[in-house]
GROMACS .gro file of C-alpha atoms in nm:
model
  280
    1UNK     CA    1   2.269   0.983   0.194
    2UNK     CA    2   2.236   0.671   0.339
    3UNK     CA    3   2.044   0.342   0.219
    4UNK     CA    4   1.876   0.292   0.637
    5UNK     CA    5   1.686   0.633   0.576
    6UNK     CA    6   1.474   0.436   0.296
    7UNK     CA    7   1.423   0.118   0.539
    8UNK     CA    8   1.253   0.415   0.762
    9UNK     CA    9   1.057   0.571   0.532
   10UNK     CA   10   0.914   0.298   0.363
   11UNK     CA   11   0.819   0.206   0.757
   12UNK     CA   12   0.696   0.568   0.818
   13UNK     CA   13   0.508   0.523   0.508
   14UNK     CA   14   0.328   0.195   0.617
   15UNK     CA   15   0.245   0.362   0.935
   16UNK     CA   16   0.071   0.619   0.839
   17UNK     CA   17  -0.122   0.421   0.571
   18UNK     CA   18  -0.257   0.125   0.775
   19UNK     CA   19  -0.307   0.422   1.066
   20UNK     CA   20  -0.528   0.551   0.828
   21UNK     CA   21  -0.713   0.237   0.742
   22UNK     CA   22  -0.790   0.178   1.127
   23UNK     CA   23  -0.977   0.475   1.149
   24UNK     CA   24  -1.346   0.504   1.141
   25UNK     CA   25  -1.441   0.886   1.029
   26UNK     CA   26  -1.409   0.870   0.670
   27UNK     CA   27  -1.303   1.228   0.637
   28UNK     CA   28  -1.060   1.232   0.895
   29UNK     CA   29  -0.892   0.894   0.725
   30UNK     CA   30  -0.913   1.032   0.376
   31UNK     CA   31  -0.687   1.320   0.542
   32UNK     CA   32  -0.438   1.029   0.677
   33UNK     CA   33  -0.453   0.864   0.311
   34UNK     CA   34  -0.358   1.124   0.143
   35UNK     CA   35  -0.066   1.178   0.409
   36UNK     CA   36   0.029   0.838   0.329
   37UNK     CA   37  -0.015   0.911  -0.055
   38UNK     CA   38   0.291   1.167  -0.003
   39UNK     CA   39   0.479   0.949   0.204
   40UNK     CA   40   0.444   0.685  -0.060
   41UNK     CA   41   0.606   0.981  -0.328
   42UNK     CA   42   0.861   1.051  -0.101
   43UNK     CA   43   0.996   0.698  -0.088
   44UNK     CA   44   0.958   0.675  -0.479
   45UNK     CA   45   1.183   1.039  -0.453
   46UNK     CA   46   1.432   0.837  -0.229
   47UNK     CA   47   1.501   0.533  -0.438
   48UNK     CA   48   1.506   0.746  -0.788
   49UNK     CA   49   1.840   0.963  -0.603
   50UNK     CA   50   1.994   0.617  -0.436
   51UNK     CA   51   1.972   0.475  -0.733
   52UNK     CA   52   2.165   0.777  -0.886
   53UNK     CA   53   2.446   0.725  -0.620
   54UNK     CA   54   2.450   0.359  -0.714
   55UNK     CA   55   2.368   0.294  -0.335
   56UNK     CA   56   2.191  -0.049  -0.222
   57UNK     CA   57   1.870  -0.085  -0.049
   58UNK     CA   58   1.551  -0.337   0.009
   59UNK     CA   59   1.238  -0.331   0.130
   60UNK     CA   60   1.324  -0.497   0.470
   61UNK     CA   61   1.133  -0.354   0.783
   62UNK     CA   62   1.153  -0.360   1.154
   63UNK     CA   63   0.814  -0.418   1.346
   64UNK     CA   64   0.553  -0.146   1.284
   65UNK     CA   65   0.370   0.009   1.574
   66UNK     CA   66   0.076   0.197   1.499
   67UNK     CA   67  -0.197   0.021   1.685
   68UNK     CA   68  -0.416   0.292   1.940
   69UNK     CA   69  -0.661   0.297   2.135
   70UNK     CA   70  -0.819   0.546   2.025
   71UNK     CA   71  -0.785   0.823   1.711
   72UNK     CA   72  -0.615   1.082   1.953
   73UNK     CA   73  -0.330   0.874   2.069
   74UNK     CA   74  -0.271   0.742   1.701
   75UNK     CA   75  -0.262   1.147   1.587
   76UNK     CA   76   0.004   1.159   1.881
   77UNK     CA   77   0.222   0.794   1.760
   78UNK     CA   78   0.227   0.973   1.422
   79UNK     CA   79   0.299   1.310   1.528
   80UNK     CA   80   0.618   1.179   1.698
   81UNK     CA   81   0.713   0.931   1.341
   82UNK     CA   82   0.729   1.264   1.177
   83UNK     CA   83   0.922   1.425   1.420
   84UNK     CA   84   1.178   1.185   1.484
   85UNK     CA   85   1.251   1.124   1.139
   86UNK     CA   86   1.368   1.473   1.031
   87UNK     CA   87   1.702   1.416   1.216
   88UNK     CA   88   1.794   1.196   0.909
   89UNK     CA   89   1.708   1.456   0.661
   90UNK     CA   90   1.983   1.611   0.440
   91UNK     CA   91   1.993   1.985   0.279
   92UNK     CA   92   1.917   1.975  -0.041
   93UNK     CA   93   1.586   2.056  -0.201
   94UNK     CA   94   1.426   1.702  -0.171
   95UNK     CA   95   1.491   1.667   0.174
   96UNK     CA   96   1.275   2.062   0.212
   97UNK     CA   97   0.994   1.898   0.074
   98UNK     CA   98   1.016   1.613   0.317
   99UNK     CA   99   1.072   1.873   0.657
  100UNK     CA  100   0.811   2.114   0.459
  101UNK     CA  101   0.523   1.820   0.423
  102UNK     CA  102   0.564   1.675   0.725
  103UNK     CA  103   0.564   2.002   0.934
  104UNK     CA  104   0.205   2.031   0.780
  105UNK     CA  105   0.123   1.703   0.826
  106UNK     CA  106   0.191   1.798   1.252
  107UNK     CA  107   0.028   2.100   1.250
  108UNK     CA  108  -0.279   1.949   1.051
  109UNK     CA  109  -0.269   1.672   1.345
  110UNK     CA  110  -0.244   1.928   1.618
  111UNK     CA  111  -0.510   2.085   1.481
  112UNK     CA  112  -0.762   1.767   1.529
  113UNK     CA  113  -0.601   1.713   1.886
  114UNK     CA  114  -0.744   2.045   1.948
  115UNK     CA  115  -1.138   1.928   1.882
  116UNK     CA  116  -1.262   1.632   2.155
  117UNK     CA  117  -1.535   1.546   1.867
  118UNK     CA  118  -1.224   1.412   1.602
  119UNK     CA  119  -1.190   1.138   1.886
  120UNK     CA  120  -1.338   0.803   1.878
  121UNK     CA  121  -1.250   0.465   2.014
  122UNK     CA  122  -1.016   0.241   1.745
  123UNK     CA  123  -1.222  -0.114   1.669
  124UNK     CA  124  -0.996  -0.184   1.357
  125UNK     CA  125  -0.814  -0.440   1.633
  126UNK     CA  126  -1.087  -0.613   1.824
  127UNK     CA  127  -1.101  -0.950   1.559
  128UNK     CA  128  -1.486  -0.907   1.589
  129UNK     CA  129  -1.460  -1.062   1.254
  130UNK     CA  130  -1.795  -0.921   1.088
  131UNK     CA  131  -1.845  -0.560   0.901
  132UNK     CA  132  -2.151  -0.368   1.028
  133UNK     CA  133  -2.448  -0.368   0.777
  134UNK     CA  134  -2.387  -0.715   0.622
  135UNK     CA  135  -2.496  -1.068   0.749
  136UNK     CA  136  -2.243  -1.345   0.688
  137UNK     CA  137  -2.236  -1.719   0.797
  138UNK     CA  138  -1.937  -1.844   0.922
  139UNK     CA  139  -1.807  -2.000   0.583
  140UNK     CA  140  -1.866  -1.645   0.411
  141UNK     CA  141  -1.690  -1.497   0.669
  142UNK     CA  142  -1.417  -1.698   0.642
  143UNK     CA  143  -1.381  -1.728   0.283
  144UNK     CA  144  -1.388  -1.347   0.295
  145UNK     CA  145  -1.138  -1.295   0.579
  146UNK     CA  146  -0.873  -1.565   0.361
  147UNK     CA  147  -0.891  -1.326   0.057
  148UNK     CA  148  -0.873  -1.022   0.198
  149UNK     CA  149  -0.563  -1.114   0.403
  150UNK     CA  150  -0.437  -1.314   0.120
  151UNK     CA  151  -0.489  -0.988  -0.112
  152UNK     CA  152  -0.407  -0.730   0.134
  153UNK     CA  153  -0.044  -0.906   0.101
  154UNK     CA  154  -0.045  -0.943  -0.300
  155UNK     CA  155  -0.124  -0.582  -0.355
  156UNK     CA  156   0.152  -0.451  -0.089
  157UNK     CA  157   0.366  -0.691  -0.262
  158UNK     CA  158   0.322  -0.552  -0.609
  159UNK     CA  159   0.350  -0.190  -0.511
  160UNK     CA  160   0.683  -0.246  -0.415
  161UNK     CA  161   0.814  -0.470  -0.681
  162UNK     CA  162   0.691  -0.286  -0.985
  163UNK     CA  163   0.821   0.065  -0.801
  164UNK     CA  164   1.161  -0.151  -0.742
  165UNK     CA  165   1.138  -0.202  -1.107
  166UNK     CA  166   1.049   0.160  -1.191
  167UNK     CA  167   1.370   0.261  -1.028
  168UNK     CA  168   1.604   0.063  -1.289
  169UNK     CA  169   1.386   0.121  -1.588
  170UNK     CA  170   1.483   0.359  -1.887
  171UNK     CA  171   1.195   0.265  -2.103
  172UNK     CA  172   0.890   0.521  -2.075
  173UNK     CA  173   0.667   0.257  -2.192
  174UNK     CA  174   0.779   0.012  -1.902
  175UNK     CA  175   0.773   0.285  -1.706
  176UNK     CA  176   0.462   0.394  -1.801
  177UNK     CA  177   0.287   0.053  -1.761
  178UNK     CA  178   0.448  -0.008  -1.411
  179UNK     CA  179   0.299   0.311  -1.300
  180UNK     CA  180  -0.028   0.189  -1.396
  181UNK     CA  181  -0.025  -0.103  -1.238
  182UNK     CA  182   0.052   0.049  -0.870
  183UNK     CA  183  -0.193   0.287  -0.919
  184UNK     CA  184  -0.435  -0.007  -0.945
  185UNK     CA  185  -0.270  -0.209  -0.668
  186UNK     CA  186  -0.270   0.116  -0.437
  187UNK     CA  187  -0.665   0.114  -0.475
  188UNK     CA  188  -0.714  -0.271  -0.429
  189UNK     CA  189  -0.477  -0.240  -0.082
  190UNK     CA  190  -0.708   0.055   0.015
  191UNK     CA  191  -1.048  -0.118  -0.070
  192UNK     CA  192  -0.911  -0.445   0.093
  193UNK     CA  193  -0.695  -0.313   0.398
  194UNK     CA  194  -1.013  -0.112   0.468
  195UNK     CA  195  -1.275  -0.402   0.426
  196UNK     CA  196  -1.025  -0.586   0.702
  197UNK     CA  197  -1.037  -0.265   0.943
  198UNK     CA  198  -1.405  -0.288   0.969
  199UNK     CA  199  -1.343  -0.653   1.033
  200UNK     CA  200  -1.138  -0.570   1.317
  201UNK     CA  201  -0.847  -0.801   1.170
  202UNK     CA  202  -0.611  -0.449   1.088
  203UNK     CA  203  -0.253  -0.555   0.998
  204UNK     CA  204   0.060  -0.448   0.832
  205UNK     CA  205   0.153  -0.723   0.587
  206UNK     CA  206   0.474  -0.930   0.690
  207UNK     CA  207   0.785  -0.793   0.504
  208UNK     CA  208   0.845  -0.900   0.122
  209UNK     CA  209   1.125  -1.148   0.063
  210UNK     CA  210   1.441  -1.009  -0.158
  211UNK     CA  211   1.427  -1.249  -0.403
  212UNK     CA  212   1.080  -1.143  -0.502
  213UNK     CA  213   1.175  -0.819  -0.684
  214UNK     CA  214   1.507  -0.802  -0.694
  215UNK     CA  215   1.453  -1.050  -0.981
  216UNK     CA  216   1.728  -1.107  -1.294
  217UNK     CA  217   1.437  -1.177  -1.533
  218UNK     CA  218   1.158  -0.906  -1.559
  219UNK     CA  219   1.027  -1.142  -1.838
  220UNK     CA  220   0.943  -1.470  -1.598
  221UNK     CA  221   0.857  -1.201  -1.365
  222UNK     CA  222   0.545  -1.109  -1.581
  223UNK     CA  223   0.486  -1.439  -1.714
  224UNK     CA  224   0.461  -1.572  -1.346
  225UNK     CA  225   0.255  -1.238  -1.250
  226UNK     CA  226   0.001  -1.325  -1.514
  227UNK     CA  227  -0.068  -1.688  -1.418
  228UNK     CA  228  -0.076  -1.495  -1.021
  229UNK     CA  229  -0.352  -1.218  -1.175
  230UNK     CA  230  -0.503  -1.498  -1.344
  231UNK     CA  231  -0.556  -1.704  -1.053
  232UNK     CA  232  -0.656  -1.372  -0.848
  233UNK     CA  233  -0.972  -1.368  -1.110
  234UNK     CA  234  -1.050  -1.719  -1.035
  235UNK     CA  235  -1.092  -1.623  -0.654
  236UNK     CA  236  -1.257  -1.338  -0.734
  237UNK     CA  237  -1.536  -1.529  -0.872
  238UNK     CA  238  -1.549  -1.777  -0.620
  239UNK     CA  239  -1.523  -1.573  -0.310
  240UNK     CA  240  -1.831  -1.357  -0.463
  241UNK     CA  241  -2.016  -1.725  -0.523
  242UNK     CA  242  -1.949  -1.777  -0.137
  243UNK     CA  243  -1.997  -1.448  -0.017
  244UNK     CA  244  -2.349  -1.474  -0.216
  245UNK     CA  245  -2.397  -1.057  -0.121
  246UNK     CA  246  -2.531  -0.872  -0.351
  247UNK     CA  247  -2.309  -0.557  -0.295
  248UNK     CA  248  -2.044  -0.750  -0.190
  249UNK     CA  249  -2.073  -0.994  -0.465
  250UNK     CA  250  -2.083  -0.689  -0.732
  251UNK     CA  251  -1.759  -0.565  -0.531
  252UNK     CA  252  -1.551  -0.849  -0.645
  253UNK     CA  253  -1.681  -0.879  -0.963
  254UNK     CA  254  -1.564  -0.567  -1.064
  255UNK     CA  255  -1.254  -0.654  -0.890
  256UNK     CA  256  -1.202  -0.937  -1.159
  257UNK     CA  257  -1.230  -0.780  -1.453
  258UNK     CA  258  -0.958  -0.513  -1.343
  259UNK     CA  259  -0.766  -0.772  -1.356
  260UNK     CA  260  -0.844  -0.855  -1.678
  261UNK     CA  261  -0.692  -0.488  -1.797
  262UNK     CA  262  -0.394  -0.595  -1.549
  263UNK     CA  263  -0.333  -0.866  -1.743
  264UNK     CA  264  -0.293  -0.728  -2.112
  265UNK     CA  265  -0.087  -0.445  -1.936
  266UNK     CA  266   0.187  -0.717  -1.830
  267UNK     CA  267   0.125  -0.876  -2.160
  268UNK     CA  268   0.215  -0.560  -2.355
  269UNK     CA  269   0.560  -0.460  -2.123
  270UNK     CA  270   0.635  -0.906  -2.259
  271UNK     CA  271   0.584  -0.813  -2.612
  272UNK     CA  272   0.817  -0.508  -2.554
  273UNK     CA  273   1.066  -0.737  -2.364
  274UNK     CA  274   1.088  -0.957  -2.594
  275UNK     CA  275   1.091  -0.671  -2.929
  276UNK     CA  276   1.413  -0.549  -2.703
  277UNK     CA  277   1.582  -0.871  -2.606
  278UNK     CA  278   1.474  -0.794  -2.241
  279UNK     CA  279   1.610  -0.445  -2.222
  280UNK     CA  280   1.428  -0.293  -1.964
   0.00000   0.00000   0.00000
């Protein structure tokens, strides 16, 4: 098994997520989500067995291309992505479930190909910079478009690390708090990656730097994750002063006090750091 087929999943992964988020029908992108979802496990499936073989590998990417016109020729960019990746699979049971998921992931594509009405024009591109149904200024907008970029990043960048660190845990607790947290930084991605699609300012965050989680010290790591959570509430709170929207407003409210949860999460995988002399 080699550490390259992880640098291409983790890209197939991203392309099939923000593909998703650049579409418009909310049933046909819940269907690319949950594709994504599984890609997402897959990569989690890949690290857990080269970690096993004590085999390197990061979270560097090439370029992705998933940008389309329209829904039809994304269904055929990620039709090919599956495709081309199976010559890299192995045989061995894992590697099944990657041919046998994807193959349905084609044929469930192929499928909407087959119905002119599952098309529709891609705007998640066209930097129209304003989301149908809400009236902005300019300095809402702008204060908006800052944080969700800003965030879109943060949460990408904290799915990866705390799955990095998942890999090289043996503590269920750790473990068990880790998986929380991505959980909860899949869903702020999603809510934020989407809010930017409808904006028309769709992109794949810019590739995570090694040094960020392949840390020697998981405790500074937290400690320097809750000052970064804290200072996520503070913008919370101001962006939904600025935004002054109602729904919008109530939207980033209750995206700050998540964060307070996040917080005493981190807090309690410290106290068990420091109960184990760092032992993760």
């Amino acid at each position: 098994m080699h550490s390259t087929l992880f640098a291409k999943k983790h890209a197939l992964w991203l392309k099939i997520l923000f593909g998703a988020f650049s579409i418009k029908d909310e049933a046909i992108y819940e269907s690319l989500y949950d594709f994504a979802m599984i890609e997402y496990r897959h990569l989690v499936w890949l690290g857990d067995a080269l970690v096993l073989e004590a085999k390197a590998f990061d979270y560097d990417k090439d370029e992705i291309s998933f940008q389309a016109k329209d829904n039809f020729e994304l269904f055929s960019i990620m039709i090919e992505a599956f495709k081309t990746i199976q010559n890299d699979y192995h045989d061995n049971a894992m590697f099944a479930r990657f041919r046998s998921d994807e193959q349905y992931f084609i044929e469930k594509l192929t499928f909407l190909l087959e119905d002119a009405h599952n098309n529709a024009p891609i705007e998640a591109f066209d930097k129209r910079r304003k989301i149908e149904g809400y009236s902005l200024d300019q300095s809402q907008s702008d204060a908006l478009i800052i944080f969700l970029f800003e965030e879109t990043y943060k949460e990408y960048e904290l799915i990866l690390t705390y799955t990095y660190s998942n890999f090289y845990t043996d503590s269920k607790l750790l473990s068990g708090i880790f998986g929380d947290l991505i959980d909860e930084s899949h869903f702020h991605l999603k809510s934020f990656a989407r809010m930017l699609s409808k904006m028309g300012l769709l992109a794949v965050p810019r590739t995570i730097a090694k040094r960020v989680y392949q840390f020697d010290d998981l405790q500074q790591f937290l400690i320097d994750g809750i000052k970064e959570e804290e200072g996520a509430k503070e913008e919370c709170l101001k962006l939904a002063q600025a935004v002054n929207h109602k729904e919008l407003s109530a939207f980033f409210n209750f995206i700050n006090y998540q964060e307070n949860y996040h917080i005493a999460l981190m807090q309690k995988a410290l106290d068990y750091l420091g109960e184990n002399d760092g032992t993760i």
